[in-house]
Amino acid sequence: MPIRQAKLAALLCTAVLVTGCGGGGGDDSDAKASPSGAPSVSAPASTATSASASAPEPEAAADPLDAAELKSAALSGTEVDGFQITDFPAKPAGGGTARPAVCQPLEDMRTASPKPAPKQFHGLLAYATAGSSAGSATTIGLMAYDQPDAEGVLDGLRTALKDCTAYEGGVPARTTAKPATAPDVGDDAVAFGLQTQGDSPDAFVVVRSGATVVMFYAVSGTGSAAEVPAELVSAQLGKLKQA
């Protein structure tokens, strides 16, 4: 059953969230020869020492959050003005097979079944009760990974969006895909829209913060195009950063 949320009253009956929690470089420096006949020049020791001292330390990989930490990092209740946020623990039956295969990461995210599966997952459903988003619903899925896998999820989506414009599979009708402008939040972010033939488009924003991937999946209940509310993204990423 797809994660697709139906409009208004059918939302809870048709939405599906992430899969059950499953367990889940080389040296790039180039040796450059001096031009023929030109002496090789080394930096003075003091200069080299200074440069080494001023070079930024590589960012340490973040550890994956455990189940309790992930739940604590999730929004709840009325923490965001104009939204009612509830836990949404339903689990999916699994994603479909996209054809062509290059589109598979998009279908996997549509069904909240990214590969690899997250170590831990916590799902939310945010109903907009006021403002420009009133009448819409946004699924939020917080997914704990080892950081290299978290980075890979975003890279896979970005690669798919370069070559995937439409695909069959997963739902009865053809689905078109379109990249969107990602918000400047977290450590990395990807945004896109998916539209199944005969239905209104759905909006996705996927953000990585350290070793955690957060999916926002917005469905419009008003007949207008869906849009992931920026205030939800900002609030969730802000709370996650404090975890």
Tab-separated table of C-alpha atoms in Angstrom:
chain	number	residue	atom	x	y	z
A	1	MET	CA	0.000	0.000	0.000
A	2	PRO	CA	1.562	3.319	-1.029
A	3	ILE	CA	2.318	6.171	1.351
A	4	ARG	CA	0.070	8.381	-0.744
A	5	GLN	CA	-2.327	10.261	1.565
A	6	ALA	CA	-5.840	10.777	0.251
A	7	LYS	CA	-7.547	14.111	0.434
A	8	LEU	CA	-9.011	15.057	3.802
A	9	ALA	CA	-11.197	12.276	5.298
A	10	ALA	CA	-9.325	9.442	3.536
A	11	LEU	CA	-5.884	10.607	4.686
A	12	LEU	CA	-5.340	8.107	7.493
A	13	CYS	CA	-6.805	5.187	5.542
A	14	THR	CA	-4.508	5.421	2.547
A	15	ALA	CA	-1.258	6.847	3.929
A	16	VAL	CA	1.634	4.560	4.677
A	17	LEU	CA	4.916	5.234	6.454
A	18	VAL	CA	8.383	3.880	6.576
A	19	THR	CA	9.494	0.263	6.715
A	20	GLY	CA	10.100	-1.511	9.949
A	21	CYS	CA	13.416	-0.624	11.502
A	22	GLY	CA	16.105	-2.760	9.959
A	23	GLY	CA	19.741	-2.842	10.750
A	24	GLY	CA	20.381	-1.018	8.714
A	25	GLY	CA	38.066	6.893	0.682
A	26	GLY	CA	40.696	6.423	-1.087
A	27	ASP	CA	43.487	9.010	-1.132
A	28	ASP	CA	42.510	11.580	-3.787
A	29	SER	CA	45.727	13.612	-3.623
A	30	ASP	CA	47.574	13.950	-6.946
A	31	ALA	CA	51.342	13.903	-7.189
A	32	LYS	CA	52.345	16.809	-9.419
A	33	ALA	CA	55.777	16.855	-11.046
A	34	SER	CA	57.738	20.089	-11.408
A	35	PRO	CA	58.019	21.449	-14.958
A	36	SER	CA	61.061	20.115	-16.815
A	37	GLY	CA	64.158	22.078	-15.879
A	38	ALA	CA	62.407	24.010	-13.115
A	39	PRO	CA	63.543	23.484	-9.545
A	40	SER	CA	61.080	21.950	-7.109
A	41	VAL	CA	60.214	24.515	-4.446
A	42	SER	CA	59.144	23.497	-0.949
A	43	ALA	CA	57.373	25.846	1.438
A	44	PRO	CA	59.468	26.923	4.409
A	45	ALA	CA	58.855	24.820	7.493
A	46	SER	CA	57.254	27.713	9.339
A	47	THR	CA	54.830	28.350	6.453
A	48	ALA	CA	53.912	24.693	6.154
A	49	THR	CA	53.334	24.439	9.871
A	50	SER	CA	51.139	27.529	9.821
A	51	ALA	CA	49.064	26.236	6.901
A	52	SER	CA	48.589	22.892	8.616
A	53	ALA	CA	47.487	24.549	11.835
A	54	SER	CA	44.936	26.728	10.059
A	55	ALA	CA	43.392	23.953	7.941
A	56	PRO	CA	39.877	23.073	9.138
A	57	GLU	CA	39.445	19.701	10.775
A	58	PRO	CA	37.251	17.285	8.787
A	59	GLU	CA	33.756	17.013	10.217
A	60	ALA	CA	33.370	13.919	12.372
A	61	ALA	CA	30.613	11.553	11.284
A	62	ALA	CA	27.539	11.755	13.497
A	63	ASP	CA	26.300	8.665	15.320
A	64	PRO	CA	22.812	7.374	14.445
A	65	LEU	CA	20.092	8.312	16.924
A	66	ASP	CA	18.430	5.495	18.825
A	67	ALA	CA	14.651	5.083	19.008
A	68	ALA	CA	14.229	7.214	22.127
A	69	GLU	CA	16.452	9.977	20.774
A	70	LEU	CA	14.615	10.025	17.457
A	71	LYS	CA	11.236	10.301	19.174
A	72	SER	CA	12.562	13.087	21.398
A	73	ALA	CA	13.798	14.957	18.310
A	74	ALA	CA	10.398	14.773	16.588
A	75	LEU	CA	7.833	17.566	16.624
A	76	SER	CA	4.657	16.986	18.587
A	77	GLY	CA	1.289	18.488	19.475
A	78	THR	CA	1.024	22.158	18.600
A	79	GLU	CA	4.725	23.045	18.654
A	80	VAL	CA	4.306	24.731	15.265
A	81	ASP	CA	1.635	27.440	15.005
A	82	GLY	CA	-1.191	26.452	12.671
A	83	PHE	CA	-0.466	22.701	12.759
A	84	GLN	CA	-1.738	19.755	14.755
A	85	ILE	CA	0.985	17.105	14.850
A	86	THR	CA	0.402	13.484	15.823
A	87	ASP	CA	2.492	10.314	15.825
A	88	PHE	CA	1.825	8.155	12.800
A	89	PRO	CA	3.226	4.674	13.495
A	90	ALA	CA	1.683	2.787	10.569
A	91	LYS	CA	4.127	0.698	8.568
A	92	PRO	CA	4.169	0.112	4.811
A	93	ALA	CA	3.715	-3.046	2.809
A	94	GLY	CA	6.810	-2.125	0.798
A	95	GLY	CA	7.468	-0.104	-2.319
A	96	GLY	CA	6.863	-0.897	-5.950
A	97	THR	CA	9.346	-1.505	-8.737
A	98	ALA	CA	9.915	1.558	-10.897
A	99	ARG	CA	10.473	1.267	-14.627
A	100	PRO	CA	12.970	2.564	-15.700
A	101	ALA	CA	15.163	1.538	-12.768
A	102	VAL	CA	16.831	4.958	-12.579
A	103	CYS	CA	13.584	6.217	-11.011
A	104	GLN	CA	13.609	3.669	-8.178
A	105	PRO	CA	14.940	6.037	-5.448
A	106	LEU	CA	11.970	8.352	-6.094
A	107	GLU	CA	9.454	5.517	-5.851
A	108	ASP	CA	11.192	4.270	-2.702
A	109	MET	CA	10.818	7.674	-1.081
A	110	ARG	CA	7.200	7.943	-2.233
A	111	THR	CA	6.460	4.769	-0.283
A	112	ALA	CA	8.818	5.830	2.530
A	113	SER	CA	10.922	2.736	1.880
A	114	PRO	CA	14.376	4.143	1.078
A	115	LYS	CA	17.290	1.826	0.511
A	116	PRO	CA	19.101	1.009	2.660
A	117	ALA	CA	16.384	0.849	5.308
A	118	PRO	CA	16.947	3.140	8.290
A	119	LYS	CA	18.127	1.781	11.613
A	120	GLN	CA	15.273	3.583	13.380
A	121	PHE	CA	12.208	5.446	12.157
A	122	HIS	CA	9.688	7.797	13.746
A	123	GLY	CA	6.656	8.986	11.774
A	124	LEU	CA	4.425	12.030	12.179
A	125	LEU	CA	1.364	13.441	10.469
A	126	ALA	CA	0.978	17.232	10.531
A	127	TYR	CA	-2.446	18.723	9.725
A	128	ALA	CA	-2.523	22.379	8.743
A	129	THR	CA	-5.321	24.026	10.711
A	130	ALA	CA	-4.685	27.648	9.727
A	131	GLY	CA	-2.791	29.865	7.325
A	132	SER	CA	-2.066	29.320	3.637
A	133	SER	CA	-1.599	25.552	4.122
A	134	ALA	CA	-4.955	24.999	5.868
A	135	GLY	CA	-6.610	21.806	4.715
A	136	SER	CA	-3.393	20.048	3.735
A	137	ALA	CA	-1.456	17.288	5.467
A	138	THR	CA	2.250	16.577	5.597
A	139	THR	CA	3.836	13.275	6.491
A	140	ILE	CA	7.155	13.631	8.327
A	141	GLY	CA	9.474	10.648	8.579
A	142	LEU	CA	12.626	10.847	10.713
A	143	MET	CA	15.110	8.130	9.754
A	144	ALA	CA	18.280	7.252	11.675
A	145	TYR	CA	21.247	5.995	9.654
A	146	ASP	CA	24.967	5.576	9.786
A	147	GLN	CA	26.113	8.840	8.218
A	148	PRO	CA	27.534	7.373	4.955
A	149	ASP	CA	24.176	5.691	4.300
A	150	ALA	CA	22.314	8.922	5.104
A	151	GLU	CA	24.474	10.764	2.588
A	152	GLY	CA	23.825	8.007	0.051
A	153	VAL	CA	20.045	8.394	0.312
A	154	LEU	CA	20.288	12.065	-0.704
A	155	ASP	CA	22.835	11.332	-3.431
A	156	GLY	CA	20.570	8.626	-4.850
A	157	LEU	CA	17.599	10.982	-5.076
A	158	ARG	CA	19.686	13.696	-6.696
A	159	THR	CA	21.062	11.281	-9.284
A	160	ALA	CA	17.586	9.934	-10.071
A	161	LEU	CA	16.204	13.423	-10.645
A	162	LYS	CA	18.835	14.094	-13.304
A	163	ASP	CA	17.597	11.307	-15.557
A	164	CYS	CA	14.093	10.359	-14.408
A	165	THR	CA	11.173	12.318	-15.823
A	166	ALA	CA	8.453	9.639	-15.577
A	167	TYR	CA	8.043	6.015	-14.602
A	168	GLU	CA	5.636	3.110	-14.442
A	169	GLY	CA	5.198	0.855	-11.432
A	170	GLY	CA	4.239	1.334	-7.826
A	171	VAL	CA	0.826	2.783	-8.672
A	172	PRO	CA	-1.627	1.845	-11.445
A	173	ALA	CA	-0.974	4.988	-13.456
A	174	ARG	CA	2.135	6.631	-14.846
A	175	THR	CA	3.990	8.968	-12.452
A	176	THR	CA	5.931	12.008	-13.603
A	177	ALA	CA	8.830	13.467	-11.638
A	178	LYS	CA	10.095	17.026	-11.503
A	179	PRO	CA	12.967	18.482	-9.456
A	180	ALA	CA	12.225	21.490	-7.252
A	181	THR	CA	14.253	24.061	-5.364
A	182	ALA	CA	15.454	22.601	-2.088
A	183	PRO	CA	15.405	24.726	1.070
A	184	ASP	CA	18.701	25.871	2.540
A	185	VAL	CA	18.474	23.751	5.691
A	186	GLY	CA	20.395	20.912	7.289
A	187	ASP	CA	23.589	19.501	5.794
A	188	ASP	CA	21.997	18.527	2.479
A	189	ALA	CA	18.542	18.759	0.948
A	190	VAL	CA	16.668	17.584	-2.145
A	191	ALA	CA	13.178	18.620	-3.267
A	192	PHE	CA	10.949	17.244	-6.000
A	193	GLY	CA	7.367	16.716	-7.080
A	194	LEU	CA	5.626	13.518	-8.163
A	195	GLN	CA	2.329	13.487	-10.039
A	196	THR	CA	0.374	10.359	-10.756
A	197	GLN	CA	-1.775	10.529	-13.851
A	198	GLY	CA	-5.246	11.810	-12.971
A	199	ASP	CA	-4.210	13.155	-9.578
A	200	SER	CA	-2.792	16.393	-8.215
A	201	PRO	CA	0.982	16.629	-7.667
A	202	ASP	CA	2.559	15.765	-4.345
A	203	ALA	CA	5.559	17.638	-2.944
A	204	PHE	CA	8.630	16.160	-1.287
A	205	VAL	CA	11.493	17.686	0.653
A	206	VAL	CA	14.197	15.355	1.966
A	207	VAL	CA	16.823	16.760	4.307
A	208	ARG	CA	19.908	15.259	5.910
A	209	SER	CA	21.121	16.543	9.266
A	210	GLY	CA	24.186	14.616	10.367
A	211	ALA	CA	23.223	10.937	10.268
A	212	THR	CA	19.454	11.585	10.233
A	213	VAL	CA	17.327	11.862	7.089
A	214	VAL	CA	13.977	13.650	7.364
A	215	MET	CA	11.318	13.216	4.692
A	216	PHE	CA	8.484	15.737	4.288
A	217	TYR	CA	5.673	14.560	1.990
A	218	ALA	CA	2.858	17.045	1.417
A	219	VAL	CA	-0.566	16.323	-0.043
A	220	SER	CA	-3.094	19.027	-0.783
A	221	GLY	CA	-6.657	18.562	0.389
A	222	THR	CA	-7.844	21.738	-1.301
A	223	GLY	CA	-7.402	20.813	-4.956
A	224	SER	CA	-4.429	23.145	-5.339
A	225	ALA	CA	-0.839	22.020	-5.862
A	226	ALA	CA	0.826	20.617	-2.757
A	227	GLU	CA	3.661	22.463	-1.071
A	228	VAL	CA	5.758	21.393	1.902
A	229	PRO	CA	5.255	24.120	4.546
A	230	ALA	CA	8.553	25.897	5.172
A	231	GLU	CA	7.678	26.457	8.820
A	232	LEU	CA	7.366	22.709	9.405
A	233	VAL	CA	10.749	22.048	7.816
A	234	SER	CA	12.422	24.800	9.803
A	235	ALA	CA	10.864	23.748	13.107
A	236	GLN	CA	11.646	20.055	12.667
A	237	LEU	CA	15.255	20.630	11.614
A	238	GLY	CA	15.711	23.074	14.488
A	239	LYS	CA	14.488	20.526	17.033
A	240	LEU	CA	16.531	17.739	15.458
A	241	LYS	CA	19.684	19.820	15.679
A	242	GLN	CA	19.241	20.007	19.463
A	243	ALA	CA	19.009	16.215	19.810
